[in-house]
mmCIF file with all atom_site columns, C-alpha atoms in Angstrom:
data_model
loop_
_atom_site.group_PDB
_atom_site.id
_atom_site.type_symbol
_atom_site.label_atom_id
_atom_site.label_alt_id
_atom_site.label_comp_id
_atom_site.label_asym_id
_atom_site.label_entity_id
_atom_site.label_seq_id
_atom_site.pdbx_PDB_ins_code
_atom_site.Cartn_x
_atom_site.Cartn_y
_atom_site.Cartn_z
_atom_site.occupancy
_atom_site.B_iso_or_equiv
_atom_site.pdbx_formal_charge
_atom_site.auth_seq_id
_atom_site.auth_comp_id
_atom_site.auth_asym_id
_atom_site.auth_atom_id
_atom_site.pdbx_PDB_model_num
ATOM 1  C CA . MET A 1 1  ? -10.191 45.616 39.163  1.00 91.00 ? 1  MET A CA 1
ATOM 2  C CA . ARG A 1 2  ? -11.451 43.739 36.106  1.00 91.00 ? 2  ARG A CA 1
ATOM 3  C CA . LEU A 1 3  ? -9.831  44.826 32.811  1.00 92.00 ? 3  LEU A CA 1
ATOM 4  C CA . ASP A 1 4  ? -13.041 45.728 31.068  1.00 92.00 ? 4  ASP A CA 1
ATOM 5  C CA . LYS A 1 5  ? -14.083 47.924 33.947  1.00 92.00 ? 5  LYS A CA 1
ATOM 6  C CA . PHE A 1 6  ? -10.699 49.713 34.253  1.00 92.00 ? 6  PHE A CA 1
ATOM 7  C CA . LEU A 1 7  ? -10.738 50.398 30.356  1.00 92.00 ? 7  LEU A CA 1
ATOM 8  C CA . LYS A 1 8  ? -14.198 51.943 30.692  1.00 93.00 ? 8  LYS A CA 1
ATOM 9  C CA . VAL A 1 9  ? -13.580 53.966 33.861  1.00 93.00 ? 9  VAL A CA 1
ATOM 10 C CA . SER A 1 10 ? -10.242 55.250 32.649  1.00 92.00 ? 10 SER A CA 1
ATOM 11 C CA . ARG A 1 11 ? -11.892 56.035 29.283  1.00 92.00 ? 11 ARG A CA 1
ATOM 12 C CA . LEU A 1 12 ? -9.213  54.188 27.349  1.00 91.00 ? 12 LEU A CA 1
ATOM 13 C CA . ILE A 1 13 ? -12.305 52.493 25.737  1.00 90.00 ? 13 ILE A CA 1
ATOM 14 C CA . LYS A 1 14 ? -15.645 54.276 25.851  1.00 90.00 ? 14 LYS A CA 1
ATOM 15 C CA . ARG A 1 15 ? -18.004 51.391 26.695  1.00 92.00 ? 15 ARG A CA 1
ATOM 16 C CA . ARG A 1 16 ? -17.482 48.290 28.757  1.00 91.00 ? 16 ARG A CA 1
ATOM 17 C CA . THR A 1 17 ? -19.055 46.045 26.216  1.00 92.00 ? 17 THR A CA 1
ATOM 18 C CA . LEU A 1 18 ? -16.756 47.336 23.563  1.00 92.00 ? 18 LEU A CA 1
ATOM 19 C CA . ALA A 1 19 ? -13.806 46.625 25.965  1.00 91.00 ? 19 ALA A CA 1
ATOM 20 C CA . LYS A 1 20 ? -15.125 43.171 26.433  1.00 92.00 ? 20 LYS A CA 1
ATOM 21 C CA . GLU A 1 21 ? -15.320 42.528 22.667  1.00 92.00 ? 21 GLU A CA 1
ATOM 22 C CA . VAL A 1 22 ? -11.717 43.820 22.137  1.00 92.00 ? 22 VAL A CA 1
ATOM 23 C CA . ALA A 1 23 ? -10.405 41.447 24.792  1.00 91.00 ? 23 ALA A CA 1
ATOM 24 C CA . VAL A 1 24 ? -12.280 38.537 23.338  1.00 92.00 ? 24 VAL A CA 1
ATOM 25 C CA . GLN A 1 25 ? -10.740 39.222 19.954  1.00 92.00 ? 25 GLN A CA 1
ATOM 26 C CA . GLY A 1 26 ? -7.354  38.847 21.736  1.00 91.00 ? 26 GLY A CA 1
ATOM 27 C CA . ARG A 1 27 ? -6.258  42.491 21.129  1.00 92.00 ? 27 ARG A CA 1
ATOM 28 C CA . ILE A 1 28 ? -5.198  43.338 24.651  1.00 93.00 ? 28 ILE A CA 1
ATOM 29 C CA . THR A 1 29 ? -2.306  42.162 26.678  1.00 93.00 ? 29 THR A CA 1
ATOM 30 C CA . ILE A 1 30 ? -1.365  42.749 30.222  1.00 94.00 ? 30 ILE A CA 1
ATOM 31 C CA . ASN A 1 31 ? 2.436   42.584 30.833  1.00 93.00 ? 31 ASN A CA 1
ATOM 32 C CA . GLY A 1 32 ? 2.836   40.742 27.544  1.00 90.00 ? 32 GLY A CA 1
ATOM 33 C CA . LYS A 1 33 ? 0.177   37.982 28.149  1.00 92.00 ? 33 LYS A CA 1
ATOM 34 C CA . THR A 1 34 ? -3.152  37.939 26.265  1.00 91.00 ? 34 THR A CA 1
ATOM 35 C CA . ALA A 1 35 ? -5.865  39.104 28.592  1.00 90.00 ? 35 ALA A CA 1
ATOM 36 C CA . LYS A 1 36 ? -9.522  38.310 29.018  1.00 92.00 ? 36 LYS A CA 1
ATOM 37 C CA . ALA A 1 37 ? -12.057 41.019 29.941  1.00 91.00 ? 37 ALA A CA 1
ATOM 38 C CA . SER A 1 38 ? -12.244 39.489 33.477  1.00 91.00 ? 38 SER A CA 1
ATOM 39 C CA . SER A 1 39 ? -8.412  39.665 33.843  1.00 90.00 ? 39 SER A CA 1
ATOM 40 C CA . THR A 1 40 ? -7.249  41.477 37.056  1.00 92.00 ? 40 THR A CA 1
ATOM 41 C CA . VAL A 1 41 ? -5.456  44.844 36.451  1.00 93.00 ? 41 VAL A CA 1
ATOM 42 C CA . LYS A 1 42 ? -3.044  46.111 39.189  1.00 93.00 ? 42 LYS A CA 1
ATOM 43 C CA . VAL A 1 43 ? -1.097  49.317 39.604  1.00 94.00 ? 43 VAL A CA 1
ATOM 44 C CA . GLY A 1 44 ? 1.991   49.108 37.560  1.00 93.00 ? 44 GLY A CA 1
ATOM 45 C CA . ASP A 1 45 ? 0.650   46.679 34.971  1.00 93.00 ? 45 ASP A CA 1
ATOM 46 C CA . GLU A 1 46 ? 1.363   47.529 31.219  1.00 94.00 ? 46 GLU A CA 1
ATOM 47 C CA . LEU A 1 47 ? -1.546  47.152 28.920  1.00 93.00 ? 47 LEU A CA 1
ATOM 48 C CA . ALA A 1 48 ? -1.058  46.934 25.080  1.00 93.00 ? 48 ALA A CA 1
ATOM 49 C CA . ILE A 1 49 ? -4.275  47.624 23.205  1.00 93.00 ? 49 ILE A CA 1
ATOM 50 C CA . ARG A 1 50 ? -4.529  47.166 19.368  1.00 91.00 ? 50 ARG A CA 1
ATOM 51 C CA . PHE A 1 51 ? -6.814  49.734 17.772  1.00 89.00 ? 51 PHE A CA 1
ATOM 52 C CA . GLY A 1 52 ? -6.944  49.008 14.048  1.00 86.00 ? 52 GLY A CA 1
ATOM 53 C CA . GLN A 1 53 ? -3.521  49.762 12.695  1.00 89.00 ? 53 GLN A CA 1
ATOM 54 C CA . LYS A 1 54 ? -2.052  51.127 16.057  1.00 91.00 ? 54 LYS A CA 1
ATOM 55 C CA . ILE A 1 55 ? -0.875  49.668 19.348  1.00 91.00 ? 55 ILE A CA 1
ATOM 56 C CA . VAL A 1 56 ? -1.206  51.789 22.411  1.00 92.00 ? 56 VAL A CA 1
ATOM 57 C CA . THR A 1 57 ? 0.852   50.740 25.451  1.00 93.00 ? 57 THR A CA 1
ATOM 58 C CA . ALA A 1 58 ? -0.259  52.255 28.770  1.00 93.00 ? 58 ALA A CA 1
ATOM 59 C CA . ARG A 1 59 ? 0.928   51.759 32.359  1.00 94.00 ? 59 ARG A CA 1
ATOM 60 C CA . VAL A 1 60 ? -1.827  51.567 35.101  1.00 94.00 ? 60 VAL A CA 1
ATOM 61 C CA . GLU A 1 61 ? -1.119  54.364 37.533  1.00 93.00 ? 61 GLU A CA 1
ATOM 62 C CA . GLU A 1 62 ? -4.197  54.315 39.767  1.00 91.00 ? 62 GLU A CA 1
ATOM 63 C CA . LEU A 1 63 ? -7.341  52.155 40.326  1.00 92.00 ? 63 LEU A CA 1
ATOM 64 C CA . ARG A 1 64 ? -10.654 53.878 41.130  1.00 90.00 ? 64 ARG A CA 1
ATOM 65 C CA . GLU A 1 65 ? -14.211 52.728 40.991  1.00 89.00 ? 65 GLU A CA 1
ATOM 66 C CA . ASN A 1 66 ? -15.620 56.038 39.878  1.00 88.00 ? 66 ASN A CA 1
ATOM 67 C CA . VAL A 1 67 ? -13.868 58.964 38.337  1.00 87.00 ? 67 VAL A CA 1
ATOM 68 C CA . ARG A 1 68 ? -14.792 62.264 36.735  1.00 89.00 ? 68 ARG A CA 1
ATOM 69 C CA . LYS A 1 69 ? -13.813 62.782 32.978  1.00 88.00 ? 69 LYS A CA 1
ATOM 70 C CA . GLU A 1 70 ? -11.196 65.363 33.835  1.00 86.00 ? 70 GLU A CA 1
ATOM 71 C CA . GLU A 1 71 ? -9.387  62.943 36.274  1.00 87.00 ? 71 GLU A CA 1
ATOM 72 C CA . ALA A 1 72 ? -9.673  59.787 34.102  1.00 87.00 ? 72 ALA A CA 1
ATOM 73 C CA . ALA A 1 73 ? -6.408  60.410 32.287  1.00 87.00 ? 73 ALA A CA 1
ATOM 74 C CA . GLY A 1 74 ? -4.569  60.219 35.669  1.00 89.00 ? 74 GLY A CA 1
ATOM 75 C CA . MET A 1 75 ? -5.389  56.533 36.033  1.00 91.00 ? 75 MET A CA 1
ATOM 76 C CA . PHE A 1 76 ? -2.856  55.651 33.317  1.00 93.00 ? 76 PHE A CA 1
ATOM 77 C CA . THR A 1 77 ? 0.244   56.824 31.424  1.00 91.00 ? 77 THR A CA 1
ATOM 78 C CA . ILE A 1 78 ? 0.787   56.270 27.710  1.00 91.00 ? 78 ILE A CA 1
ATOM 79 C CA . VAL A 1 79 ? 4.120   54.575 27.501  1.00 90.00 ? 79 VAL A CA 1
ATOM 80 C CA . LYS A 1 80 ? 4.185   54.389 23.617  1.00 91.00 ? 80 LYS A CA 1
ATOM 81 C CA . GLU A 1 81 ? 2.085   54.310 20.502  1.00 91.00 ? 81 GLU A CA 1
ATOM 82 C CA . GLU A 1 82 ? 3.078   52.217 17.547  1.00 89.00 ? 82 GLU A CA 1
ATOM 83 C CA . LYS A 1 83 ? 1.711   52.208 14.079  1.00 90.00 ? 83 LYS A CA 1
ATOM 84 C CA . LEU A 1 84 ? 1.541   48.754 12.506  1.00 80.00 ? 84 LEU A CA 1
ATOM 85 C CA . GLU A 1 85 ? 2.788   48.332 9.044   1.00 78.00 ? 85 GLU A CA 1
ATOM 86 C CA . LYS A 1 86 ? -0.001  47.916 6.631   1.00 68.00 ? 86 LYS A CA 1
ATOM 87 C CA . ILE A 1 87 ? 0.440   44.532 4.945   1.00 61.00 ? 87 ILE A CA 1
ATOM 88 C CA . GLU A 1 88 ? -0.436  44.621 1.280   1.00 58.00 ? 88 GLU A CA 1
ATOM 89 C CA . PRO A 1 89 ? -2.376  41.570 0.082   1.00 57.00 ? 89 PRO A CA 1
ATOM 90 C CA . GLU A 1 90 ? -0.575  39.446 -2.412  1.00 59.00 ? 90 GLU A CA 1
ATOM 91 C CA . PHE A 1 91 ? -2.040  39.393 -5.958  1.00 53.00 ? 91 PHE A CA 1
ATOM 92 C CA . ILE A 1 92 ? -2.909  35.867 -7.041  1.00 55.00 ? 92 ILE A CA 1
ATOM 93 C CA . ASP A 1 93 ? -2.385  35.342 -10.661 1.00 53.00 ? 93 ASP A CA 1
ATOM 94 C CA . ASP A 1 94 ? -5.236  33.202 -11.922 1.00 54.00 ? 94 ASP A CA 1
ATOM 95 C CA . GLU A 1 95 ? -3.670  31.902 -15.159 1.00 53.00 ? 95 GLU A CA 1
ATOM 96 C CA . GLU A 1 96 ? -5.478  28.889 -16.545 1.00 50.00 ? 96 GLU A CA 1
#
């Protein structure tokens, strides 16, 4: 199944177009490799998705074309959630 479709059906990301945009920005990896929206997802794959200052790692448990909202969470298991350290911008001293 395509990555963008899996993210939408599983409701990890609400809309398929948004899933595609996130993939184009390089914010999704499958098993440690940067993924495109058209990348193939298989059961057992680990997806790491960067949402702002957080990285969510999920393992694919099941692939289904259509799923009810109540059953969508069964398609994946959250392995871990990491908060990224906020990097403070360096102040540039403009002495002239």
